[in-house]
PDB file of C-alpha atoms in Angstrom:
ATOM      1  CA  UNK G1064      83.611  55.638  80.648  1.00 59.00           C
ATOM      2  CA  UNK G1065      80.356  54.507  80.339  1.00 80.00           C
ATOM      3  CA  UNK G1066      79.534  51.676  82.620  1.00 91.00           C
ATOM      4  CA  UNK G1067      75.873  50.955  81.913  1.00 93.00           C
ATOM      5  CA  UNK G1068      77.327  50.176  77.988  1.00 96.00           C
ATOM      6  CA  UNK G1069      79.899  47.172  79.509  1.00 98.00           C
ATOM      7  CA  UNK G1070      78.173  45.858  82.025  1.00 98.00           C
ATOM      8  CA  UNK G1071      75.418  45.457  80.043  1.00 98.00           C
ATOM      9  CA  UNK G1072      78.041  43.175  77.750  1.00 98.00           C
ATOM     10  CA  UNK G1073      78.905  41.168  80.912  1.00 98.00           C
ATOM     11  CA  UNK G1074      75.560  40.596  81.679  1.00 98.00           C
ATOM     12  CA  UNK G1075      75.113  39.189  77.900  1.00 98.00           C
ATOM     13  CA  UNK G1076      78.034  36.825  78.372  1.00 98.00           C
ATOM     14  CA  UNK G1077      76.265  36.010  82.130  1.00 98.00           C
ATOM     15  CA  UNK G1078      73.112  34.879  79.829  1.00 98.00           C
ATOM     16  CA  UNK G1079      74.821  32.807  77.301  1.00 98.00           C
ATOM     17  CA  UNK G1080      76.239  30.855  80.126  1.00 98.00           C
ATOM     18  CA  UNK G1081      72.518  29.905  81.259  1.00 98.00           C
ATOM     19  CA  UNK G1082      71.813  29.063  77.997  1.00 98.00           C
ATOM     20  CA  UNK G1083      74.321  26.643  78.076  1.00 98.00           C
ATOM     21  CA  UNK G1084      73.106  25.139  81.133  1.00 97.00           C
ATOM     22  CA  UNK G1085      75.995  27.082  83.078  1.00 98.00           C
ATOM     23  CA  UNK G1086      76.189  29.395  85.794  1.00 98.00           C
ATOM     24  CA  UNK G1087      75.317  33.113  85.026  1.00 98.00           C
ATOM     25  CA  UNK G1088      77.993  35.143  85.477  1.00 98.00           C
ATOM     26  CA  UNK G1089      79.792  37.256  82.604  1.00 98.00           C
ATOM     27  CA  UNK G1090      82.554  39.697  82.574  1.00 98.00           C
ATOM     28  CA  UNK G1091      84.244  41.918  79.867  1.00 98.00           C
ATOM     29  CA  UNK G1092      87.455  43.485  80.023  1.00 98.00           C
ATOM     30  CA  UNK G1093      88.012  47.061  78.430  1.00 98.00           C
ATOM     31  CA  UNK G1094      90.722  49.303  77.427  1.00 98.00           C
ATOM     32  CA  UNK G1095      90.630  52.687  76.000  1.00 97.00           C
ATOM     33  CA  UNK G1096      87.258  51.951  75.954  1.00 96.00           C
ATOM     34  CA  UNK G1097      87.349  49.315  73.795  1.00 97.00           C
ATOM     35  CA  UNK G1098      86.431  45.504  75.035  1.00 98.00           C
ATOM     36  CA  UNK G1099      89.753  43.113  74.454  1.00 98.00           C
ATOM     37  CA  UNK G1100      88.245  40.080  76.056  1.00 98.00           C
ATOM     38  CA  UNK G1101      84.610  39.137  76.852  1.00 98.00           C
ATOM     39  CA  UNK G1102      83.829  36.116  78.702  1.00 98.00           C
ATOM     40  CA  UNK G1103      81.476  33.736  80.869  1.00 98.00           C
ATOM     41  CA  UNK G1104      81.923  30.671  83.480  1.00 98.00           C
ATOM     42  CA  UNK G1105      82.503  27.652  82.364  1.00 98.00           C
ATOM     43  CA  UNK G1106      82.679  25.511  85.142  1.00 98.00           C
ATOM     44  CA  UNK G1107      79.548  23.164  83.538  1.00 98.00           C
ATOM     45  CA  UNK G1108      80.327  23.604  79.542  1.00 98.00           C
ATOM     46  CA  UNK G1109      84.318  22.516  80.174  1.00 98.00           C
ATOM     47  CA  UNK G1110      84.382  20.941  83.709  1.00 98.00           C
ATOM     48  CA  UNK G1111      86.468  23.583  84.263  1.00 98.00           C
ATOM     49  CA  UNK G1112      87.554  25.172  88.219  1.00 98.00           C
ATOM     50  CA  UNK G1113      89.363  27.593  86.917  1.00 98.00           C
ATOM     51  CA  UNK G1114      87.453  29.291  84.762  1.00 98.00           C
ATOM     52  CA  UNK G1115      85.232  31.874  86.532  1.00 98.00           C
ATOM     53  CA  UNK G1116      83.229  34.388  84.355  1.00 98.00           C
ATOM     54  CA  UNK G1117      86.360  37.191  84.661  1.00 98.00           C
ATOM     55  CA  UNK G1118      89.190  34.223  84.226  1.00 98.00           C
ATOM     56  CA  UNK G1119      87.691  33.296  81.188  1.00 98.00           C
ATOM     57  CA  UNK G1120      87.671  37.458  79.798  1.00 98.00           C
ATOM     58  CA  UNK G1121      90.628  37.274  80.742  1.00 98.00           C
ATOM     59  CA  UNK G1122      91.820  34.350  78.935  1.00 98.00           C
ATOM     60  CA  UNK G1123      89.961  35.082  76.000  1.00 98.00           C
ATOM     61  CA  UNK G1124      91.792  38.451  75.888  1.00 98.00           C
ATOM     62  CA  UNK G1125      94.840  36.719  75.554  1.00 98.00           C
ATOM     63  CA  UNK G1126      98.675  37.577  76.153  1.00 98.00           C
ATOM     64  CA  UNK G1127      98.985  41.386  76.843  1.00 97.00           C
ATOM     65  CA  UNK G1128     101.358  43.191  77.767  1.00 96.00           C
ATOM     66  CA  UNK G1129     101.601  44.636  81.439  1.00 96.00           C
ATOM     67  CA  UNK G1130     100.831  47.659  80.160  1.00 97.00           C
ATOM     68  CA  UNK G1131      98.115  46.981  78.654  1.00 98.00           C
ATOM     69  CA  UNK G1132      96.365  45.270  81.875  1.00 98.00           C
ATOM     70  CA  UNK G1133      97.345  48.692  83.620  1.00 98.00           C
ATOM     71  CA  UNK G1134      94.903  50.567  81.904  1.00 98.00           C
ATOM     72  CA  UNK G1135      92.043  48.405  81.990  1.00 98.00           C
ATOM     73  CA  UNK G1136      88.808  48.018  83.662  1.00 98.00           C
ATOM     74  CA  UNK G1137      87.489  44.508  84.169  1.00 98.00           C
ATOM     75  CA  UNK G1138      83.359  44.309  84.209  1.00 98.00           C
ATOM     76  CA  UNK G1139      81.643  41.702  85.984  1.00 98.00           C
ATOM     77  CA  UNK G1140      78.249  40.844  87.135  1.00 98.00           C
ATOM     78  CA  UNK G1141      79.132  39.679  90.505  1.00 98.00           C
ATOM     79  CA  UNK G1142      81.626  40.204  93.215  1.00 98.00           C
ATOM     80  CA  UNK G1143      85.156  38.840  92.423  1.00 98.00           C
ATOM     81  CA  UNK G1144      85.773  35.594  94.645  1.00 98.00           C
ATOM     82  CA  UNK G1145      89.733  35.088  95.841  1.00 98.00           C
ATOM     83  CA  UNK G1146      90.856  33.319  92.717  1.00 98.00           C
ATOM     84  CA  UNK G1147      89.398  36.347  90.535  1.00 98.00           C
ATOM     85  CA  UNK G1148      90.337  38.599  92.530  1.00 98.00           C
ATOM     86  CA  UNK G1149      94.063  37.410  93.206  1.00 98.00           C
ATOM     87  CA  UNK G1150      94.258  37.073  89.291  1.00 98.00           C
ATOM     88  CA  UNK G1151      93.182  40.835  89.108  1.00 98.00           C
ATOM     89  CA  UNK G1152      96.128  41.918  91.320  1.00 98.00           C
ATOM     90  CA  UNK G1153      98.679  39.536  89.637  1.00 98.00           C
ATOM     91  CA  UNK G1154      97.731  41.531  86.664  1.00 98.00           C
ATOM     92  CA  UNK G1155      97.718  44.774  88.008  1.00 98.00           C
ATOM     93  CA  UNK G1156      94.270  46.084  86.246  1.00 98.00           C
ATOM     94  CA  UNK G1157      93.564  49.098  88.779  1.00 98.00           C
ATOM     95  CA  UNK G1158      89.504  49.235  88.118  1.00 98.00           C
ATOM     96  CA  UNK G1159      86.879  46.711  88.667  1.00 98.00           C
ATOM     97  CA  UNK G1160      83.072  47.680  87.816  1.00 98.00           C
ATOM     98  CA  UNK G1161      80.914  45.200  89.686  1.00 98.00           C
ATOM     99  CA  UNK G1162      77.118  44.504  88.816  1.00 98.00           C
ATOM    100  CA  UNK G1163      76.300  43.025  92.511  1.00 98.00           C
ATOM    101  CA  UNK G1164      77.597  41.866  95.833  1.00 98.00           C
ATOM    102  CA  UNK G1165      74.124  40.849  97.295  1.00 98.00           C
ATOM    103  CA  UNK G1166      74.138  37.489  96.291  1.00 98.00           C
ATOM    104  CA  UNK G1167      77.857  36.858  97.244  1.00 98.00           C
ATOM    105  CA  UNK G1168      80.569  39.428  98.411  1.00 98.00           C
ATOM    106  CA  UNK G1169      83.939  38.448  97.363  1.00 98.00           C
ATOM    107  CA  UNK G1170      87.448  40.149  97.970  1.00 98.00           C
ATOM    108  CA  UNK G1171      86.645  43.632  97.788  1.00 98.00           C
ATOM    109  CA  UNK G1172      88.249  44.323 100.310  1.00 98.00           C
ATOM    110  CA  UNK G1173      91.188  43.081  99.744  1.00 98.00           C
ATOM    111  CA  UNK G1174      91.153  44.675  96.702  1.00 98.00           C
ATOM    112  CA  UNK G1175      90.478  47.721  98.074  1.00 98.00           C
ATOM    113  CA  UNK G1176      93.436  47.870 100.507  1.00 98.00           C
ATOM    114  CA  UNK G1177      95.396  46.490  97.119  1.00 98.00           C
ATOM    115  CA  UNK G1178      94.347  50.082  95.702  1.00 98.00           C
ATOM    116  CA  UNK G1179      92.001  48.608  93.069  1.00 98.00           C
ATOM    117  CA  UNK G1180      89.299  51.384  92.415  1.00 98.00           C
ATOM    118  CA  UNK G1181      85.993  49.310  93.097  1.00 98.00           C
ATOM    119  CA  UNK G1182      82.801  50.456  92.166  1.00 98.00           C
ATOM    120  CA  UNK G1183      79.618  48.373  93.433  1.00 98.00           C
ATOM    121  CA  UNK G1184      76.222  48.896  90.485  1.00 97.00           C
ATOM    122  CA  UNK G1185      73.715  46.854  91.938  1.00 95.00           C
ATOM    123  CA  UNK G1186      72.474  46.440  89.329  1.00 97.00           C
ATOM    124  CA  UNK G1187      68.666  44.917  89.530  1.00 97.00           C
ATOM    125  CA  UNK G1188      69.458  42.342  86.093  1.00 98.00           C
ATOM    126  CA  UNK G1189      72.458  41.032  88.140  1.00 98.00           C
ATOM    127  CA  UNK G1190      71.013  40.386  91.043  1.00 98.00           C
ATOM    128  CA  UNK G1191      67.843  38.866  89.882  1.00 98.00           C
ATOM    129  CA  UNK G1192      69.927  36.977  88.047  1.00 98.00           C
ATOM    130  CA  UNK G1193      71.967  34.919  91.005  1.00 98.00           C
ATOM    131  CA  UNK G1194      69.185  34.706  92.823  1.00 98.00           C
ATOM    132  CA  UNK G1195      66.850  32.772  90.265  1.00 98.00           C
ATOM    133  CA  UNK G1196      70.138  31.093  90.133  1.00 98.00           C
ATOM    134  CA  UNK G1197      71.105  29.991  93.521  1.00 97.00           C
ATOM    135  CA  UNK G1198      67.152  28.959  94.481  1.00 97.00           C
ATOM    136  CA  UNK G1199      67.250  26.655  91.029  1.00 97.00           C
ATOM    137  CA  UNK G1200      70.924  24.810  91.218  1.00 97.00           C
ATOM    138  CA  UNK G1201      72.142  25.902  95.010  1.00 97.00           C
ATOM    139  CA  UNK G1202      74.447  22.592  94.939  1.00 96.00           C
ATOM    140  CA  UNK G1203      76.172  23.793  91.560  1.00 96.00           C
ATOM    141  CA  UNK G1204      76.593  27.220  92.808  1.00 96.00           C
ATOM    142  CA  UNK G1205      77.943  25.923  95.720  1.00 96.00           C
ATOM    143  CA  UNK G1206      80.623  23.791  93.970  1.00 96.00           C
ATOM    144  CA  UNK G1207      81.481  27.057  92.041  1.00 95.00           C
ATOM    145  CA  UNK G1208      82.598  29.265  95.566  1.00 96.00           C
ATOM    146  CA  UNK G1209      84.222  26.170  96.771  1.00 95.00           C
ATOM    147  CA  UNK G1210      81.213  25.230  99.327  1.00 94.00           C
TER     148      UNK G1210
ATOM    149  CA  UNK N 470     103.486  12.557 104.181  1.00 59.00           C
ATOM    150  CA  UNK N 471     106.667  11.597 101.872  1.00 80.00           C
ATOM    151  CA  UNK N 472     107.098  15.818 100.957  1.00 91.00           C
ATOM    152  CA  UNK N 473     110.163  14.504  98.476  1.00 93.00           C
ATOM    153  CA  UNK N 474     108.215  12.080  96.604  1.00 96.00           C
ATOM    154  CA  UNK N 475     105.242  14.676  95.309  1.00 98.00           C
ATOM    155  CA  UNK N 476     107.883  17.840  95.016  1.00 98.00           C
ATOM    156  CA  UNK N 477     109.552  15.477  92.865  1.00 98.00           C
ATOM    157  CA  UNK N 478     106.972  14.750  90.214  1.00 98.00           C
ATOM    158  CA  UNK N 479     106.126  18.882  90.920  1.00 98.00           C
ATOM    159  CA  UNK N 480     109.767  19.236  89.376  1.00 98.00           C
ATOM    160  CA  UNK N 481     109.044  17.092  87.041  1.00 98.00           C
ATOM    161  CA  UNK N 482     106.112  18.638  86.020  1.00 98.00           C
ATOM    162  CA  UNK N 483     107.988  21.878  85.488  1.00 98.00           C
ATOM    163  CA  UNK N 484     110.652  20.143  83.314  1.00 98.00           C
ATOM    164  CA  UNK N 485     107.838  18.780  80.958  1.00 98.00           C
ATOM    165  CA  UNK N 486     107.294  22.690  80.869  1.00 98.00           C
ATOM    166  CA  UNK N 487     110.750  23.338  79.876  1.00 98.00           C
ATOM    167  CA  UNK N 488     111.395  20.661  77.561  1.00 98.00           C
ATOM    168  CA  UNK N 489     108.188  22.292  75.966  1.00 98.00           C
ATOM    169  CA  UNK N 490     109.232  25.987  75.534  1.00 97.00           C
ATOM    170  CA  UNK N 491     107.549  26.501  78.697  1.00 98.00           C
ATOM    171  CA  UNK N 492     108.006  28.421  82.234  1.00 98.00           C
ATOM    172  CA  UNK N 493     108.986  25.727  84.198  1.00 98.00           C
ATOM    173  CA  UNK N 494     106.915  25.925  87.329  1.00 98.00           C
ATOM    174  CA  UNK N 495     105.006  22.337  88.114  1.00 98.00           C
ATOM    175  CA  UNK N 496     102.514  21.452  90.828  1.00 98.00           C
ATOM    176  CA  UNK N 497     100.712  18.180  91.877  1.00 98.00           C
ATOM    177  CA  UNK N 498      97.534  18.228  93.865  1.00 98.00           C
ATOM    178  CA  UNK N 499      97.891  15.297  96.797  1.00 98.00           C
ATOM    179  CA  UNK N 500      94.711  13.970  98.091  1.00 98.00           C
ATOM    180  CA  UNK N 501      94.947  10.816 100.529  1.00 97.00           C
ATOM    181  CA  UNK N 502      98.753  10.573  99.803  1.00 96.00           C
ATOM    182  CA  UNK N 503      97.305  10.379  96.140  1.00 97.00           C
ATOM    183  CA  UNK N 504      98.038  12.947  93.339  1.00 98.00           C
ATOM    184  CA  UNK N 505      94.840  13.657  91.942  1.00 98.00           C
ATOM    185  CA  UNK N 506      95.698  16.523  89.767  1.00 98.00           C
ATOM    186  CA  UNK N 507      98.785  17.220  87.813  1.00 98.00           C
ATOM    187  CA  UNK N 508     100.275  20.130  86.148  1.00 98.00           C
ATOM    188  CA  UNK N 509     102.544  23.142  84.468  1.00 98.00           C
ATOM    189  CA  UNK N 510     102.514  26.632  83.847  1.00 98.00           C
ATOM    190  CA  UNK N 511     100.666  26.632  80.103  1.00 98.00           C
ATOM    191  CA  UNK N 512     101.559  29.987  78.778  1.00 98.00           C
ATOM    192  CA  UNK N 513     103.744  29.747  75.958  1.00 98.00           C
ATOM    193  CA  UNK N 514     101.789  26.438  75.199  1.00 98.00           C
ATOM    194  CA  UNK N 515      97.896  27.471  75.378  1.00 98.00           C
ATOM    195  CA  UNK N 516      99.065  31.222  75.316  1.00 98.00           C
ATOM    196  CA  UNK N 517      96.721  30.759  78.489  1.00 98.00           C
ATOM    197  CA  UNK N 518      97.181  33.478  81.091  1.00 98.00           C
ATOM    198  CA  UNK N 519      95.730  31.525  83.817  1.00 98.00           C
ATOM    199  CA  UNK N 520      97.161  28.334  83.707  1.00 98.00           C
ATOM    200  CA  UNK N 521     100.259  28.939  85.971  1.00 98.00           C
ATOM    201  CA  UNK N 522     101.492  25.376  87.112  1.00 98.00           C
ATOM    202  CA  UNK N 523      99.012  25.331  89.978  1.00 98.00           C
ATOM    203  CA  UNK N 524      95.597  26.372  88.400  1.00 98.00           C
ATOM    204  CA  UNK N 525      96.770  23.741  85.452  1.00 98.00           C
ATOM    205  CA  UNK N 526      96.747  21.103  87.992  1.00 98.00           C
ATOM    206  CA  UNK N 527      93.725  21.664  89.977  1.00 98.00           C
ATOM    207  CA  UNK N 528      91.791  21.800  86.433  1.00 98.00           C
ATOM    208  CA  UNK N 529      93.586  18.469  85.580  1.00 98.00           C
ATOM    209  CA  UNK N 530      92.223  17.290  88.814  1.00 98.00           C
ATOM    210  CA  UNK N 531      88.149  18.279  87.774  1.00 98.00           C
ATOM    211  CA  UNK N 532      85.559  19.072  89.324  1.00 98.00           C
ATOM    212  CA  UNK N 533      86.043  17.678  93.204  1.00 97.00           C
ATOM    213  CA  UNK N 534      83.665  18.067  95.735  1.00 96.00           C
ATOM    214  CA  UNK N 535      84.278  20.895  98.317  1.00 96.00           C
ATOM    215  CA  UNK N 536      85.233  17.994 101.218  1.00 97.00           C
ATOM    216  CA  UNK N 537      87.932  16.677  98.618  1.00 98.00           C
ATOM    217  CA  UNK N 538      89.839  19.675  98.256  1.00 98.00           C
ATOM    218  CA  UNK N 539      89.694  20.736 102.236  1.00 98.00           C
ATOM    219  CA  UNK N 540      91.795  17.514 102.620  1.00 98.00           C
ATOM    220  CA  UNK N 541      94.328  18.150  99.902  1.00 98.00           C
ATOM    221  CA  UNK N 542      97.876  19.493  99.630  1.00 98.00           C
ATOM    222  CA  UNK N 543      98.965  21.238  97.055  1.00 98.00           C
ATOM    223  CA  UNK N 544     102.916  21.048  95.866  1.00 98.00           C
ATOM    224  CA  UNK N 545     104.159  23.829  93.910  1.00 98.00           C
ATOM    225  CA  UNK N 546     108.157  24.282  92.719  1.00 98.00           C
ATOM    226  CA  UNK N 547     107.479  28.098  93.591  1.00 98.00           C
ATOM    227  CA  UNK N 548     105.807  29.991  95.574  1.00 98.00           C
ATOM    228  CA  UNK N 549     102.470  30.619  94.560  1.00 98.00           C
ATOM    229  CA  UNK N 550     101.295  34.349  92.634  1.00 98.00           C
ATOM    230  CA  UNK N 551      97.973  36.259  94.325  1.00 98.00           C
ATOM    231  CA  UNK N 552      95.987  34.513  91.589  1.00 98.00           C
ATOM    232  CA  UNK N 553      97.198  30.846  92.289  1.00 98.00           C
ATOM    233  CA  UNK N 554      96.641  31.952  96.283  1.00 98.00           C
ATOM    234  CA  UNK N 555      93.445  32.876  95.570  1.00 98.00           C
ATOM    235  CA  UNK N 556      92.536  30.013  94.239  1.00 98.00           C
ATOM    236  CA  UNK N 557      94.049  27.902  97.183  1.00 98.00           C
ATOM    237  CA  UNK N 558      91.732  30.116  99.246  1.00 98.00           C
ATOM    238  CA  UNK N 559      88.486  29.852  97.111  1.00 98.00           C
ATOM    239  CA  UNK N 560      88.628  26.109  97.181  1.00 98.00           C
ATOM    240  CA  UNK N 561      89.948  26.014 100.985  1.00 98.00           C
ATOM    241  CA  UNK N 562      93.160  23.947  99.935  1.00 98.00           C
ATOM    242  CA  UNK N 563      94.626  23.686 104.393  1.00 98.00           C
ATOM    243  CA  UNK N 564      98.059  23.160 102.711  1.00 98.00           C
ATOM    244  CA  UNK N 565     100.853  24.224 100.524  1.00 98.00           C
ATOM    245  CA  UNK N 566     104.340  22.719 100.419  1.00 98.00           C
ATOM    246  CA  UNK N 567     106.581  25.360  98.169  1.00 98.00           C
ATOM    247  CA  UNK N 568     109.558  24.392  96.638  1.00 98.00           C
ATOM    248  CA  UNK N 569     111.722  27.205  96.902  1.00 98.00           C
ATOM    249  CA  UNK N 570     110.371  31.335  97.147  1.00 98.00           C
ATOM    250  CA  UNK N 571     114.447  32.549  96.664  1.00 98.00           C
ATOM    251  CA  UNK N 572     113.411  33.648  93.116  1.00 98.00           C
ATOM    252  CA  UNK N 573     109.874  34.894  93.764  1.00 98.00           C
ATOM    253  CA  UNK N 574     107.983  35.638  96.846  1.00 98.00           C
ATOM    254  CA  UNK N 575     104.388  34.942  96.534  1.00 98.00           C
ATOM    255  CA  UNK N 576     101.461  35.159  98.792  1.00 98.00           C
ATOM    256  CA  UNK N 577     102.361  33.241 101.395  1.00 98.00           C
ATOM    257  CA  UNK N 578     101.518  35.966 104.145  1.00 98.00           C
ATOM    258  CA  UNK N 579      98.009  36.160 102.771  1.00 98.00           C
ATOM    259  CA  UNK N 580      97.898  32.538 102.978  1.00 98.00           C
ATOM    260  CA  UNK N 581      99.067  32.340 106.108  1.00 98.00           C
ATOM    261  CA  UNK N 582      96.425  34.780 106.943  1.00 98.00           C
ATOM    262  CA  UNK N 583      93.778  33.180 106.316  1.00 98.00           C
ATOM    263  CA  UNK N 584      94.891  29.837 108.125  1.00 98.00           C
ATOM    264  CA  UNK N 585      96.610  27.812 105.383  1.00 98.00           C
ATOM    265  CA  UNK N 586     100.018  25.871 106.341  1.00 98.00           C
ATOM    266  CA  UNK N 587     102.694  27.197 104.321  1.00 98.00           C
ATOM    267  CA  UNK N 588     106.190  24.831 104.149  1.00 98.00           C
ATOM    268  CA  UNK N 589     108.760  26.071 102.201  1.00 98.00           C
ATOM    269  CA  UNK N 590     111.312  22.948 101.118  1.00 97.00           C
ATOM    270  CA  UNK N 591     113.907  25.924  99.554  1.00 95.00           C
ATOM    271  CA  UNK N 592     114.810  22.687  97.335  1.00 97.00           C
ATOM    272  CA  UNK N 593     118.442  23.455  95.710  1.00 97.00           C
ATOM    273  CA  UNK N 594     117.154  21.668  91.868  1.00 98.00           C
ATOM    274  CA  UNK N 595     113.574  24.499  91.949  1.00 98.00           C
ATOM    275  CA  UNK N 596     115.867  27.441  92.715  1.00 98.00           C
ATOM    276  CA  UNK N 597     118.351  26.689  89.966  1.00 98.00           C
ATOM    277  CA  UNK N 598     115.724  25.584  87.453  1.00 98.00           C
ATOM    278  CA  UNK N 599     114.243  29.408  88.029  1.00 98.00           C
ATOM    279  CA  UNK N 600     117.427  31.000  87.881  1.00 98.00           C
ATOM    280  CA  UNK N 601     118.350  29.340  84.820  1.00 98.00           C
ATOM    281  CA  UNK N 602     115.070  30.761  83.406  1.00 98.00           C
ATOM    282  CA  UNK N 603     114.885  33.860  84.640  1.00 97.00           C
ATOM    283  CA  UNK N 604     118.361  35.010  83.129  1.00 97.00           C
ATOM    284  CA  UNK N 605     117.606  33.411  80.017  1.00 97.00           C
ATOM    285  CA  UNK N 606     113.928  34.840  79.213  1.00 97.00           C
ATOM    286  CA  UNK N 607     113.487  37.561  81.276  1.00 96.00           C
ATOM    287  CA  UNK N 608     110.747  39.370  79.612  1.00 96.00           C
ATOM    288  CA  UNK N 609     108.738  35.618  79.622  1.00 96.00           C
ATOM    289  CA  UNK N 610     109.191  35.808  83.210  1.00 96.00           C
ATOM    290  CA  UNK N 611     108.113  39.176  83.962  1.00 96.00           C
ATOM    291  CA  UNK N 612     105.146  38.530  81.352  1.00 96.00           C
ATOM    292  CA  UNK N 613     104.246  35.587  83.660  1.00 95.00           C
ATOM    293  CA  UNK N 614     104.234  37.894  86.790  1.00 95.00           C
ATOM    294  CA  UNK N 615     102.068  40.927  85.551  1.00 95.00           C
ATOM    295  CA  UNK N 616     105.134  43.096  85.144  1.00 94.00           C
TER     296      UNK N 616
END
């Protein structure tokens, strides 16, 4: 498995969302090494709450079988918060790749004691990213972690 | 707080589901004794695998500032999945009145956890509507669940 490859996918999706005056953050979902669903937040483009960077991989991805989510490995740039990460156990998808936690730390842990495989890249992009992010828009950031 | 009246138009929520081809789960989001956001599980529908009842209502209610939903309670004809408990917990919904959790236990202990008031109404009409369903699509049902 070759993380650099998909992360470097979620950090595409994490840059169309700035283009489109969102909030960075992209995720891709992959099985058998293959990407089923590729994604960014939305939370500017569709007013939407619900749609975090991985919830909207996800949803792109579309109806899969259980299976299916079993075997995959869900990319994003940032730390899951507790709506991602509750959708990642209500799924069951046992590996998460995660470009940073500086900038925010979500539910690892939980996922952790969940027995999610978690594996942290801090990855420089990623974090430059948020950051450029969260000094520019902090109130719109804010909105998005329910602050 | 009149828990009947808003578990009532949560049921009927999930019976627009039904009547739809639906899973019917409903939820209303209560703000001020007010329902601001109203909604049903959107699967079959959308083919949306993150619009269980709850998530459909909060994005029905929009964007709402973080003081908004730290006042609301949110009404759900069952109890509420790890991703729908995560989201109660990202946007730091206090409260959750659950119809019934005879048919499926969420994450109420996690919710509890983490200081959110749980009620469980174990209302006679949610429990049969999900029995009802269950037997007759199973493999809907365990599609909805992540099994």
């Amino acid at each position: 498995m070759n993380h650099d490859v998909f992360i470097k996918e979620a950090i595409e999706e994490a840059k169309i969302g700035l283009q489109e005056g969102g909030i960075p953050i992209g995720s891709v979902i992959v099985h058998n090494n293959k990407i089923i669903g590729r994604g960014h937040n939305k939370r500017v483009q569709k007013g939407s709450v619900v749609l975090h960077g991985e919830m909207d991989a996800l949803e792109n991805a579309g109806r899969q079988k259980a299976s299916v989510y079993k075997e995959c490995v869900l990319y994003t740039t940032l730390s899951p918060c507790s709506m991602c990460s509750g959708t990642i156990l209500l799924y069951g998808i046992p590996k998460v790749i995660i470009g940073e936690n500086k900038t925010f730390l979500g539910e690892e842990d939980l996922l952790k004691s969940r027995g999610v495989e978690v594996h942290i890249l801090n990855n420089k992009e990623c974090i430059d990213m948020m950051n450029t992010f969260i000094n520019n828009k902090p109130e719109l950031w804010n909105e998005d972690i329910g602050e």
